[in-house]
Amino acid sequence: MTNPEDKLMLRALKGETTPRPPFWLMRQAGRYLPEYRKTRAEAGNFLDLCYNPVLAEEVTLQPLRRYGMDAAILFADILLIPDALGQPLAYKEGEGPVLDPVRSVEDLKKLNLEFIHTTLEPVYETVERLSKSIPDDCTLIGFAGAPWTVATYMVEGHGSKDYVHIKKWAYGDPEGFGQLIDMLVEATISYLGKQVEAGAEVVQIFDTWAGVLPDDMLRKWVVEPTKRIIEGLRRQYPELPVIGFPKGVGGNIIDFVTQTGVTAVSLDTGTRLEWAAREVQSLVPVQGNLDPILLVNGGPAMEARIETIIDTLGHGPFIFNLGHGIIPQTPPENVEKLSRLIRHRLT
Ligand code: CP3
């Protein structure tokens, strides 16, 4: 049994520059893998897969069997929280998630914080199973969406390009909108706390749409709620490593890192590497930031960029990852190539 202290991922999160970077990939389980598509078909729909501990465990393990990542990420979705709060949710083929939008304080009355764990219980069982079945040197990551990003889906009712409804609510009635954010902060602390209790060693908070806010609103709806979640978790788990992923925030990532209390931060594809090495990695370990489309393309373009990323960020605490999730068009053999390139750097 490997001592948990020896796991590469946990060493990097403690601030150590490791002999090679640990690696995992956001959305590493998914439709680019034929075995995922098979299990997904067996489960019926996507939500049934998320709430089936045996099948959710299976799809979490699938990429590890092929590529030996240094971390496993629980298979679930950020929209399980709205589902557990009682907001009707469906995943439509080719369309993504669709929800009955909540757009006012009146609408919030339809949601209920009290019974979320009844719905979410199978997720904790998946974590528990994984904590026993992943390889000894692999780290188990739990996750949740950040309140802002989860709220974008809850208020818009689907993915969005312009975020008109949520921004109108946040600008026009900050107090009312704040009630939704408060509810999500509370649900997220409780949800992530249960994942840790079940065996998650690290948690990541995905704030995919943080980058659509001006800086004052970023502070109010991204930085503050994230800070409160981390404070809430650390009251129970003082040592818990938390990775933040405020996608698209540019230079505001410095405020995010210094004010939220994150252990590490994930860098999106657009982040300037030399700048991040100097200004961000001097504060906390960093993770990222290969363009997921380079993983679709593969070949010398991908290989050259992997080298550049490791040359620039590999001299400090660093976790290799993408700048956003893997997309379904990704050829599995390109992931294989990436995995070999990174793991061979050991010797
Ligand atoms: O990383 C992993 O392997 C763990 C699983 C994971 C999923 N979603 C599974 C999933 C994680 C970490 C997420 C996070 C997530 N979900 C985010 C934040 C990160 C990001 O990618 O931006 C967001 C915004 C969502 C919401 C969501 N879920 C959307 C917009 C969609 C539809 C678009 C798409 O890619 O299909 C989903 C569905 C979803 N979540 C799938 C998977 C594997 C595809 C569903 C399917 O199998 O049909």
mmCIF file of C-alpha atoms and ligand atoms in Angstrom:
data_model
loop_
_atom_site.group_PDB
_atom_site.id
_atom_site.type_symbol
_atom_site.label_atom_id
_atom_site.label_comp_id
_atom_site.label_asym_id
_atom_site.label_seq_id
_atom_site.Cartn_x
_atom_site.Cartn_y
_atom_site.Cartn_z
ATOM 1 C CA MET A 1 0.000 0.000 0.000
ATOM 2 C CA THR A 2 1.452 3.316 -1.061
ATOM 3 C CA ASN A 3 1.608 5.920 1.675
ATOM 4 C CA PRO A 4 -0.936 8.607 0.698
ATOM 5 C CA GLU A 5 1.811 11.165 1.311
ATOM 6 C CA ASP A 6 3.718 9.680 -1.630
ATOM 7 C CA LYS A 7 0.977 10.226 -4.201
ATOM 8 C CA LEU A 8 2.305 12.576 -6.881
ATOM 9 C CA MET A 9 -0.935 14.547 -7.062
ATOM 10 C CA LEU A 10 -1.001 15.217 -3.306
ATOM 11 C CA ARG A 11 2.697 16.109 -3.316
ATOM 12 C CA ALA A 12 2.133 18.713 -6.038
ATOM 13 C CA LEU A 13 -0.840 20.102 -4.107
ATOM 14 C CA LYS A 14 1.411 20.481 -1.044
ATOM 15 C CA GLY A 15 3.647 22.741 -3.112
ATOM 16 C CA GLU A 16 6.305 20.242 -4.101
ATOM 17 C CA THR A 17 7.982 20.279 -7.519
ATOM 18 C CA THR A 18 7.610 16.598 -8.425
ATOM 19 C CA PRO A 19 10.016 14.509 -10.600
ATOM 20 C CA ARG A 20 7.350 14.529 -13.322
ATOM 21 C CA PRO A 21 4.039 16.343 -13.203
ATOM 22 C CA PRO A 22 1.065 14.288 -12.042
ATOM 23 C CA PHE A 23 -1.647 14.339 -14.690
ATOM 24 C CA TRP A 24 -5.369 13.880 -15.120
ATOM 25 C CA LEU A 25 -7.782 15.373 -17.633
ATOM 26 C CA MET A 26 -10.969 17.271 -17.005
ATOM 27 C CA ARG A 27 -13.896 15.163 -18.271
ATOM 28 C CA GLN A 28 -11.551 12.202 -18.630
ATOM 29 C CA ALA A 29 -14.539 9.837 -18.546
ATOM 30 C CA GLY A 30 -16.893 10.414 -21.443
ATOM 31 C CA ARG A 31 -18.118 9.916 -24.953
ATOM 32 C CA TYR A 32 -14.672 9.851 -26.641
ATOM 33 C CA LEU A 33 -14.275 6.361 -25.103
ATOM 34 C CA PRO A 34 -16.215 3.487 -26.756
ATOM 35 C CA GLU A 35 -16.506 1.690 -23.406
ATOM 36 C CA TYR A 36 -18.148 4.802 -21.912
ATOM 37 C CA ARG A 37 -20.705 4.887 -24.725
ATOM 38 C CA LYS A 38 -21.475 1.243 -24.050
ATOM 39 C CA THR A 39 -21.990 1.727 -20.291
ATOM 40 C CA ARG A 40 -23.959 4.908 -20.922
ATOM 41 C CA ALA A 41 -26.317 2.978 -23.243
ATOM 42 C CA GLU A 42 -26.703 0.301 -20.582
ATOM 43 C CA ALA A 43 -27.637 2.923 -17.979
ATOM 44 C CA GLY A 44 -30.410 4.418 -20.118
ATOM 45 C CA ASN A 45 -30.094 8.139 -19.662
ATOM 46 C CA PHE A 46 -27.257 10.276 -18.340
ATOM 47 C CA LEU A 47 -28.826 11.009 -14.937
ATOM 48 C CA ASP A 48 -29.444 7.296 -14.383
ATOM 49 C CA LEU A 49 -25.741 6.757 -15.003
ATOM 50 C CA CYS A 50 -24.780 9.472 -12.479
ATOM 51 C CA TYR A 51 -27.046 7.941 -9.823
ATOM 52 C CA ASN A 52 -25.962 4.329 -10.396
ATOM 53 C CA PRO A 53 -22.946 3.719 -8.097
ATOM 54 C CA VAL A 54 -21.824 0.544 -9.890
ATOM 55 C CA LEU A 55 -21.918 2.071 -13.369
ATOM 56 C CA ALA A 56 -20.629 5.481 -12.241
ATOM 57 C CA GLU A 57 -17.692 3.702 -10.591
ATOM 58 C CA GLU A 58 -17.110 1.747 -13.802
ATOM 59 C CA VAL A 59 -16.973 4.835 -16.055
ATOM 60 C CA THR A 60 -14.694 6.638 -13.583
ATOM 61 C CA LEU A 61 -12.250 3.734 -13.791
ATOM 62 C CA GLN A 62 -12.335 3.379 -17.595
ATOM 63 C CA PRO A 63 -9.826 6.132 -18.454
ATOM 64 C CA LEU A 64 -7.527 5.000 -15.611
ATOM 65 C CA ARG A 65 -7.332 1.484 -17.073
ATOM 66 C CA ARG A 66 -6.251 2.857 -20.442
ATOM 67 C CA TYR A 67 -4.013 5.722 -19.464
ATOM 68 C CA GLY A 68 -3.021 5.412 -15.776
ATOM 69 C CA MET A 69 -3.872 8.944 -14.745
ATOM 70 C CA ASP A 70 -2.570 10.072 -11.343
ATOM 71 C CA ALA A 71 -6.065 11.107 -10.274
ATOM 72 C CA ALA A 72 -9.588 9.776 -10.695
ATOM 73 C CA ILE A 73 -12.453 12.247 -10.767
ATOM 74 C CA LEU A 74 -15.784 11.082 -9.477
ATOM 75 C CA PHE A 75 -18.237 10.578 -12.322
ATOM 76 C CA ALA A 76 -21.176 12.918 -11.752
ATOM 77 C CA ASP A 77 -22.281 16.309 -13.064
ATOM 78 C CA ILE A 78 -22.403 19.841 -11.687
ATOM 79 C CA LEU A 79 -26.167 19.932 -12.290
ATOM 80 C CA LEU A 80 -26.960 17.199 -9.766
ATOM 81 C CA ILE A 81 -27.301 19.998 -7.178
ATOM 82 C CA PRO A 82 -30.213 21.716 -8.962
ATOM 83 C CA ASP A 83 -31.726 18.269 -9.500
ATOM 84 C CA ALA A 84 -31.415 17.521 -5.772
ATOM 85 C CA LEU A 85 -32.896 20.928 -4.923
ATOM 86 C CA GLY A 86 -35.990 19.908 -6.874
ATOM 87 C CA GLN A 87 -35.522 21.806 -10.143
ATOM 88 C CA PRO A 88 -36.693 19.641 -13.059
ATOM 89 C CA LEU A 89 -33.669 18.711 -15.233
ATOM 90 C CA ALA A 90 -33.234 16.671 -18.401
ATOM 91 C CA TYR A 91 -30.279 16.038 -20.697
ATOM 92 C CA LYS A 92 -31.474 16.192 -24.275
ATOM 93 C CA GLU A 93 -29.492 14.383 -26.965
ATOM 94 C CA GLY A 94 -27.409 16.902 -28.897
ATOM 95 C CA GLU A 95 -28.788 19.805 -26.868
ATOM 96 C CA GLY A 96 -27.198 19.468 -23.443
ATOM 97 C CA PRO A 97 -28.970 20.098 -20.143
ATOM 98 C CA VAL A 98 -32.441 21.669 -20.038
ATOM 99 C CA LEU A 99 -33.995 22.974 -16.793
ATOM 100 C CA ASP A 100 -37.241 24.740 -15.827
ATOM 101 C CA PRO A 101 -35.696 28.170 -15.206
ATOM 102 C CA VAL A 102 -35.819 29.898 -11.801
ATOM 103 C CA ARG A 103 -35.762 33.679 -12.271
ATOM 104 C CA SER A 104 -37.193 35.269 -9.130
ATOM 105 C CA VAL A 105 -37.378 34.956 -5.368
ATOM 106 C CA GLU A 106 -40.860 33.540 -5.925
ATOM 107 C CA ASP A 107 -39.357 30.747 -8.066
ATOM 108 C CA LEU A 108 -36.866 29.893 -5.310
ATOM 109 C CA LYS A 109 -39.745 28.722 -3.151
ATOM 110 C CA LYS A 110 -39.967 25.686 -5.428
ATOM 111 C CA LEU A 111 -36.485 24.594 -4.297
ATOM 112 C CA ASN A 112 -35.733 22.742 -1.092
ATOM 113 C CA LEU A 113 -32.333 22.436 0.587
ATOM 114 C CA GLU A 114 -33.463 20.087 3.278
ATOM 115 C CA PHE A 115 -33.579 16.802 1.395
ATOM 116 C CA ILE A 116 -30.718 17.082 -1.107
ATOM 117 C CA HIS A 117 -28.862 14.096 0.334
ATOM 118 C CA THR A 118 -31.778 11.781 -0.362
ATOM 119 C CA THR A 119 -31.173 12.384 -4.074
ATOM 120 C CA LEU A 120 -27.383 12.611 -3.789
ATOM 121 C CA GLU A 121 -26.805 9.519 -1.636
ATOM 122 C CA PRO A 122 -25.805 7.309 -4.638
ATOM 123 C CA VAL A 123 -23.035 9.789 -5.459
ATOM 124 C CA TYR A 124 -21.504 9.290 -2.001
ATOM 125 C CA GLU A 125 -21.737 5.550 -2.512
ATOM 126 C CA THR A 126 -19.831 5.929 -5.811
ATOM 127 C CA VAL A 127 -17.094 7.862 -3.977
ATOM 128 C CA GLU A 128 -16.905 5.201 -1.304
ATOM 129 C CA ARG A 129 -16.578 2.429 -3.864
ATOM 130 C CA LEU A 130 -13.899 4.350 -5.767
ATOM 131 C CA SER A 131 -11.872 5.025 -2.650
ATOM 132 C CA LYS A 132 -11.438 1.245 -2.438
ATOM 133 C CA SER A 133 -11.054 0.412 -6.131
ATOM 134 C CA ILE A 134 -8.686 3.012 -7.582
ATOM 135 C CA PRO A 135 -4.963 2.144 -7.781
ATOM 136 C CA ASP A 136 -2.866 2.848 -4.665
ATOM 137 C CA ASP A 137 -0.911 5.690 -6.231
ATOM 138 C CA CYS A 138 -4.010 7.392 -7.639
ATOM 139 C CA THR A 139 -5.760 10.311 -5.915
ATOM 140 C CA LEU A 140 -9.551 10.541 -5.717
ATOM 141 C CA ILE A 141 -11.032 13.923 -6.657
ATOM 142 C CA GLY A 142 -14.571 14.941 -5.739
ATOM 143 C CA PHE A 143 -16.147 17.995 -7.343
ATOM 144 C CA ALA A 144 -18.999 20.430 -7.587
ATOM 145 C CA GLY A 145 -19.872 23.357 -9.806
ATOM 146 C CA ALA A 146 -19.333 26.803 -8.285
ATOM 147 C CA PRO A 147 -22.546 28.658 -7.353
ATOM 148 C CA TRP A 148 -22.215 31.175 -10.202
ATOM 149 C CA THR A 149 -21.802 28.532 -12.924
ATOM 150 C CA VAL A 150 -24.526 26.270 -11.525
ATOM 151 C CA ALA A 151 -26.797 29.319 -11.275
ATOM 152 C CA THR A 152 -26.234 30.161 -14.963
ATOM 153 C CA TYR A 153 -27.905 26.858 -15.912
ATOM 154 C CA MET A 154 -30.598 27.223 -13.250
ATOM 155 C CA VAL A 155 -31.591 30.727 -14.358
ATOM 156 C CA GLU A 156 -31.069 30.516 -18.133
ATOM 157 C CA GLY A 157 -32.581 27.020 -18.249
ATOM 158 C CA HIS A 158 -29.803 25.734 -20.546
ATOM 159 C CA GLY A 159 -26.301 26.616 -21.719
ATOM 160 C CA SER A 160 -26.123 30.265 -22.784
ATOM 161 C CA LYS A 161 -24.163 32.658 -25.002
ATOM 162 C CA ASP A 162 -25.080 35.994 -23.449
ATOM 163 C CA TYR A 163 -26.335 35.249 -19.899
ATOM 164 C CA VAL A 164 -29.067 37.888 -20.181
ATOM 165 C CA HIS A 165 -31.500 36.436 -17.632
ATOM 166 C CA ILE A 166 -28.988 35.708 -14.898
ATOM 167 C CA LYS A 167 -27.180 39.032 -15.330
ATOM 168 C CA LYS A 168 -30.439 40.985 -15.336
ATOM 169 C CA TRP A 169 -31.406 39.307 -12.084
ATOM 170 C CA ALA A 170 -27.958 39.762 -10.510
ATOM 171 C CA TYR A 171 -27.724 43.450 -11.537
ATOM 172 C CA GLY A 172 -31.372 44.379 -10.938
ATOM 173 C CA ASP A 173 -32.078 42.495 -7.726
ATOM 174 C CA PRO A 174 -28.783 41.532 -6.088
ATOM 175 C CA GLU A 175 -30.516 40.694 -2.839
ATOM 176 C CA GLY A 176 -32.960 38.263 -4.427
ATOM 177 C CA PHE A 177 -30.294 36.699 -6.634
ATOM 178 C CA GLY A 178 -28.054 36.501 -3.548
ATOM 179 C CA GLN A 179 -30.602 34.166 -1.989
ATOM 180 C CA LEU A 180 -30.056 31.690 -4.821
ATOM 181 C CA ILE A 181 -26.281 31.975 -4.438
ATOM 182 C CA ASP A 182 -26.576 31.521 -0.651
ATOM 183 C CA MET A 183 -28.640 28.405 -1.164
ATOM 184 C CA LEU A 184 -26.008 27.030 -3.550
ATOM 185 C CA VAL A 185 -23.163 27.873 -1.156
ATOM 186 C CA GLU A 186 -24.875 25.935 1.590
ATOM 187 C CA ALA A 187 -25.754 22.980 -0.654
ATOM 188 C CA THR A 188 -22.198 22.846 -2.029
ATOM 189 C CA ILE A 189 -20.512 22.846 1.392
ATOM 190 C CA SER A 190 -22.747 20.023 2.472
ATOM 191 C CA TYR A 191 -22.386 18.074 -0.806
ATOM 192 C CA LEU A 192 -18.584 18.332 -0.938
ATOM 193 C CA GLY A 193 -18.319 17.592 2.788
ATOM 194 C CA LYS A 194 -20.196 14.330 2.225
ATOM 195 C CA GLN A 195 -17.917 13.445 -0.694
ATOM 196 C CA VAL A 196 -14.873 13.953 1.542
ATOM 197 C CA GLU A 197 -16.467 11.896 4.300
ATOM 198 C CA ALA A 198 -16.985 9.122 1.718
ATOM 199 C CA GLY A 199 -13.313 9.182 0.662
ATOM 200 C CA ALA A 200 -12.588 12.065 -1.742
ATOM 201 C CA GLU A 201 -9.038 13.292 -1.020
ATOM 202 C CA VAL A 202 -9.220 16.532 -3.015
ATOM 203 C CA VAL A 203 -12.131 18.579 -4.328
ATOM 204 C CA GLN A 204 -12.308 20.744 -7.417
ATOM 205 C CA ILE A 205 -14.783 23.583 -7.829
ATOM 206 C CA PHE A 206 -15.654 24.199 -11.501
ATOM 207 C CA ASP A 207 -16.499 27.816 -12.324
ATOM 208 C CA THR A 208 -16.683 27.420 -16.078
ATOM 209 C CA TRP A 209 -18.552 30.681 -16.701
ATOM 210 C CA ALA A 210 -16.722 32.933 -14.204
ATOM 211 C CA GLY A 211 -15.199 34.806 -17.155
ATOM 212 C CA VAL A 212 -18.425 36.461 -18.287
ATOM 213 C CA LEU A 213 -18.544 38.817 -15.269
ATOM 214 C CA PRO A 214 -16.987 42.279 -14.854
ATOM 215 C CA ASP A 215 -14.463 42.420 -12.018
ATOM 216 C CA ASP A 216 -16.733 43.881 -9.303
ATOM 217 C CA MET A 217 -19.366 41.228 -9.995
ATOM 218 C CA LEU A 218 -16.671 38.561 -10.162
ATOM 219 C CA ARG A 219 -15.733 39.476 -6.609
ATOM 220 C CA LYS A 220 -19.341 39.322 -5.474
ATOM 221 C CA TRP A 221 -20.613 36.232 -7.289
ATOM 222 C CA VAL A 222 -17.456 34.149 -7.806
ATOM 223 C CA VAL A 223 -14.747 35.047 -5.284
ATOM 224 C CA GLU A 224 -16.981 35.567 -2.224
ATOM 225 C CA PRO A 225 -19.128 32.438 -2.614
ATOM 226 C CA THR A 226 -16.048 30.300 -3.336
ATOM 227 C CA LYS A 227 -14.366 31.719 -0.250
ATOM 228 C CA ARG A 228 -17.390 30.849 1.863
ATOM 229 C CA ILE A 229 -17.490 27.302 0.519
ATOM 230 C CA ILE A 230 -13.821 26.778 1.304
ATOM 231 C CA GLU A 231 -14.196 28.252 4.801
ATOM 232 C CA GLY A 232 -17.187 25.981 5.402
ATOM 233 C CA LEU A 233 -15.297 22.887 4.265
ATOM 234 C CA ARG A 234 -12.153 23.736 6.219
ATOM 235 C CA ARG A 235 -14.112 24.078 9.455
ATOM 236 C CA GLN A 236 -14.707 20.349 9.113
ATOM 237 C CA TYR A 237 -11.598 19.363 7.139
ATOM 238 C CA PRO A 238 -8.809 21.862 7.881
ATOM 239 C CA GLU A 239 -6.288 20.155 5.591
ATOM 240 C CA LEU A 240 -8.558 19.536 2.599
ATOM 241 C CA PRO A 241 -6.899 20.461 -0.728
ATOM 242 C CA VAL A 242 -9.281 22.493 -2.897
ATOM 243 C CA ILE A 243 -8.596 23.256 -6.580
ATOM 244 C CA GLY A 244 -10.398 26.260 -8.049
ATOM 245 C CA PHE A 245 -11.138 26.613 -11.762
ATOM 246 C CA PRO A 246 -12.325 30.146 -12.523
ATOM 247 C CA LYS A 247 -12.325 29.823 -16.311
ATOM 248 C CA GLY A 248 -11.791 32.900 -18.437
ATOM 249 C CA VAL A 249 -11.011 35.441 -15.701
ATOM 250 C CA GLY A 250 -7.617 36.586 -17.043
ATOM 251 C CA GLY A 251 -5.593 38.681 -14.594
ATOM 252 C CA ASN A 252 -8.404 38.543 -12.024
ATOM 253 C CA ILE A 253 -7.165 35.057 -11.225
ATOM 254 C CA ILE A 254 -4.737 36.755 -8.809
ATOM 255 C CA ASP A 255 -7.649 38.105 -6.717
ATOM 256 C CA PHE A 256 -9.304 34.719 -6.927
ATOM 257 C CA VAL A 257 -6.209 32.941 -5.610
ATOM 258 C CA THR A 258 -5.387 35.396 -2.848
ATOM 259 C CA GLN A 259 -8.939 35.855 -1.589
ATOM 260 C CA THR A 260 -10.673 32.470 -1.803
ATOM 261 C CA GLY A 261 -8.183 30.282 0.065
ATOM 262 C CA VAL A 262 -7.852 27.722 -2.765
ATOM 263 C CA THR A 263 -4.952 25.291 -2.437
ATOM 264 C CA ALA A 264 -4.313 25.300 -6.186
ATOM 265 C CA VAL A 265 -5.771 26.821 -9.310
ATOM 266 C CA SER A 266 -6.560 25.401 -12.729
ATOM 267 C CA LEU A 267 -5.490 27.575 -15.682
ATOM 268 C CA ASP A 268 -7.632 27.851 -18.796
ATOM 269 C CA THR A 269 -6.187 27.546 -22.297
ATOM 270 C CA GLY A 270 -5.945 31.307 -22.824
ATOM 271 C CA THR A 271 -3.678 31.928 -19.825
ATOM 272 C CA ARG A 272 -0.239 33.276 -20.704
ATOM 273 C CA LEU A 273 2.193 30.643 -19.460
ATOM 274 C CA GLU A 274 5.240 32.731 -18.550
ATOM 275 C CA TRP A 275 3.001 35.153 -16.695
ATOM 276 C CA ALA A 276 1.303 32.305 -14.823
ATOM 277 C CA ALA A 277 4.661 30.790 -13.862
ATOM 278 C CA ARG A 278 5.792 34.131 -12.449
ATOM 279 C CA GLU A 279 2.618 35.578 -10.951
ATOM 280 C CA VAL A 280 0.353 32.636 -10.105
ATOM 281 C CA GLN A 281 2.601 29.651 -9.463
ATOM 282 C CA SER A 282 4.572 31.782 -6.998
ATOM 283 C CA LEU A 283 1.351 31.886 -4.921
ATOM 284 C CA VAL A 284 -0.154 28.390 -5.328
ATOM 285 C CA PRO A 285 0.375 25.165 -7.315
ATOM 286 C CA VAL A 286 -1.129 25.399 -10.806
ATOM 287 C CA GLN A 287 -2.921 22.942 -13.053
ATOM 288 C CA GLY A 288 -3.586 23.034 -16.798
ATOM 289 C CA ASN A 289 -3.715 24.162 -19.568
ATOM 290 C CA LEU A 290 -3.473 22.208 -22.850
ATOM 291 C CA ASP A 291 -6.062 23.229 -25.441
ATOM 292 C CA PRO A 292 -8.560 20.313 -25.643
ATOM 293 C CA ILE A 293 -8.606 20.833 -29.424
ATOM 294 C CA LEU A 294 -4.875 20.067 -29.596
ATOM 295 C CA LEU A 295 -5.838 16.724 -28.096
ATOM 296 C CA VAL A 296 -8.312 16.277 -30.962
ATOM 297 C CA ASN A 297 -5.639 17.226 -33.485
ATOM 298 C CA GLY A 298 -2.744 15.263 -31.924
ATOM 299 C CA GLY A 299 0.569 14.999 -33.824
ATOM 300 C CA PRO A 300 3.572 17.358 -33.621
ATOM 301 C CA ALA A 301 1.393 20.393 -32.744
ATOM 302 C CA MET A 302 0.121 18.671 -29.615
ATOM 303 C CA GLU A 303 3.494 17.237 -28.688
ATOM 304 C CA ALA A 304 5.270 20.577 -29.034
ATOM 305 C CA ARG A 305 2.717 22.335 -26.856
ATOM 306 C CA ILE A 306 2.908 19.657 -24.144
ATOM 307 C CA GLU A 307 6.667 20.255 -24.030
ATOM 308 C CA THR A 308 6.215 24.017 -23.824
ATOM 309 C CA ILE A 309 3.726 23.734 -20.979
ATOM 310 C CA ILE A 310 5.947 21.416 -18.977
ATOM 311 C CA ASP A 311 9.068 23.487 -19.707
ATOM 312 C CA THR A 312 7.318 26.617 -18.466
ATOM 313 C CA LEU A 313 5.341 25.310 -15.488
ATOM 314 C CA GLY A 314 7.270 22.141 -14.590
ATOM 315 C CA HIS A 315 9.855 23.988 -12.494
ATOM 316 C CA GLY A 316 7.346 24.554 -9.716
ATOM 317 C CA PRO A 317 4.356 22.732 -8.233
ATOM 318 C CA PHE A 318 2.347 21.686 -11.286
ATOM 319 C CA ILE A 319 -0.402 19.261 -12.307
ATOM 320 C CA PHE A 320 -0.719 18.569 -16.023
ATOM 321 C CA ASN A 321 -4.280 18.907 -17.338
ATOM 322 C CA LEU A 322 -6.310 20.518 -20.103
ATOM 323 C CA GLY A 323 -7.550 24.114 -20.164
ATOM 324 C CA HIS A 324 -11.131 22.781 -20.308
ATOM 325 C CA GLY A 325 -12.830 19.370 -20.637
ATOM 326 C CA ILE A 326 -12.078 16.682 -23.248
ATOM 327 C CA ILE A 327 -14.541 16.830 -26.136
ATOM 328 C CA PRO A 328 -16.274 13.772 -27.652
ATOM 329 C CA GLN A 329 -14.382 14.048 -30.980
ATOM 330 C CA THR A 330 -11.047 13.303 -29.252
ATOM 331 C CA PRO A 331 -9.267 10.234 -30.702
ATOM 332 C CA PRO A 332 -8.355 7.926 -27.786
ATOM 333 C CA GLU A 333 -4.916 7.305 -29.320
ATOM 334 C CA ASN A 334 -4.023 10.977 -28.810
ATOM 335 C CA VAL A 335 -4.765 10.639 -25.100
ATOM 336 C CA GLU A 336 -2.563 7.552 -25.094
ATOM 337 C CA LYS A 337 0.268 9.562 -26.681
ATOM 338 C CA LEU A 338 -0.118 12.367 -24.141
ATOM 339 C CA SER A 339 -0.104 9.912 -21.271
ATOM 340 C CA ARG A 340 3.113 8.297 -22.538
ATOM 341 C CA LEU A 341 4.837 11.613 -23.058
ATOM 342 C CA ILE A 342 4.101 12.716 -19.519
ATOM 343 C CA ARG A 343 4.810 9.478 -17.747
ATOM 344 C CA HIS A 344 8.132 9.024 -19.551
ATOM 345 C CA ARG A 345 9.435 12.211 -18.109
ATOM 346 C CA LEU A 346 9.967 10.345 -14.862
ATOM 347 C CA THR A 347 13.329 8.925 -15.829
HETATM 348 O O1 CP3 B 1 -14.296 14.842 -15.544
HETATM 349 C C1 CP3 B 1 -14.965 13.785 -15.468
HETATM 350 O O2 CP3 B 1 -14.692 12.754 -16.123
HETATM 351 C C2 CP3 B 1 -16.110 13.718 -14.457
HETATM 352 C C3 CP3 B 1 -17.398 13.991 -14.934
HETATM 353 C C4 CP3 B 1 -17.925 15.375 -15.262
HETATM 354 C C5 CP3 B 1 -19.044 15.524 -16.133
HETATM 355 N N1 CP3 B 1 -19.419 16.825 -16.112
HETATM 356 C C6 CP3 B 1 -19.697 14.415 -16.873
HETATM 357 C C7 CP3 B 1 -20.553 14.741 -18.030
HETATM 358 C C8 CP3 B 1 -17.595 16.644 -14.794
HETATM 359 C C9 CP3 B 1 -16.448 17.070 -13.895
HETATM 360 C C10 CP3 B 1 -18.557 17.552 -15.333
HETATM 361 C C11 CP3 B 1 -18.580 18.995 -15.017
HETATM 362 C C12 CP3 B 1 -19.499 19.873 -15.743
HETATM 363 N N2 CP3 B 1 -20.757 19.593 -16.179
HETATM 364 C C13 CP3 B 1 -19.238 21.243 -16.013
HETATM 365 C C14 CP3 B 1 -17.999 22.009 -15.597
HETATM 366 C C15 CP3 B 1 -16.823 21.724 -16.437
HETATM 367 C C16 CP3 B 1 -16.982 22.006 -17.892
HETATM 368 O O3 CP3 B 1 -16.804 21.057 -18.668
HETATM 369 O O4 CP3 B 1 -17.266 23.160 -18.244
HETATM 370 C C17 CP3 B 1 -20.364 21.769 -16.679
HETATM 371 C C18 CP3 B 1 -20.542 23.185 -17.182
HETATM 372 C C19 CP3 B 1 -21.325 20.719 -16.769
HETATM 373 C C20 CP3 B 1 -22.717 20.809 -17.305
HETATM 374 C C21 CP3 B 1 -22.953 19.872 -18.418
HETATM 375 N N3 CP3 B 1 -23.030 18.500 -18.280
HETATM 376 C C22 CP3 B 1 -23.152 20.184 -19.781
HETATM 377 C C23 CP3 B 1 -23.140 21.588 -20.354
HETATM 378 C C24 CP3 B 1 -23.347 18.975 -20.442
HETATM 379 C C25 CP3 B 1 -23.726 18.795 -21.896
HETATM 380 C C26 CP3 B 1 -22.589 19.067 -22.801
HETATM 381 C C27 CP3 B 1 -21.797 17.825 -23.061
HETATM 382 O O5 CP3 B 1 -20.579 17.873 -22.999
HETATM 383 O O6 CP3 B 1 -22.464 16.830 -23.355
HETATM 384 C C28 CP3 B 1 -23.226 17.921 -19.487
HETATM 385 C C29 CP3 B 1 -23.342 16.470 -19.737
HETATM 386 C C30 CP3 B 1 -22.167 15.628 -19.306
HETATM 387 N N4 CP3 B 1 -21.521 15.705 -18.101
HETATM 388 C C31 CP3 B 1 -21.602 14.557 -20.048
HETATM 389 C C32 CP3 B 1 -20.596 13.991 -19.250
HETATM 390 C C33 CP3 B 1 -19.743 12.796 -19.563
HETATM 391 C C34 CP3 B 1 -22.087 14.068 -21.410
HETATM 392 C C35 CP3 B 1 -23.409 13.395 -21.222
HETATM 393 C C36 CP3 B 1 -23.572 12.157 -22.029
HETATM 394 O O7 CP3 B 1 -22.889 11.145 -21.781
HETATM 395 O O8 CP3 B 1 -24.444 12.172 -22.910
#
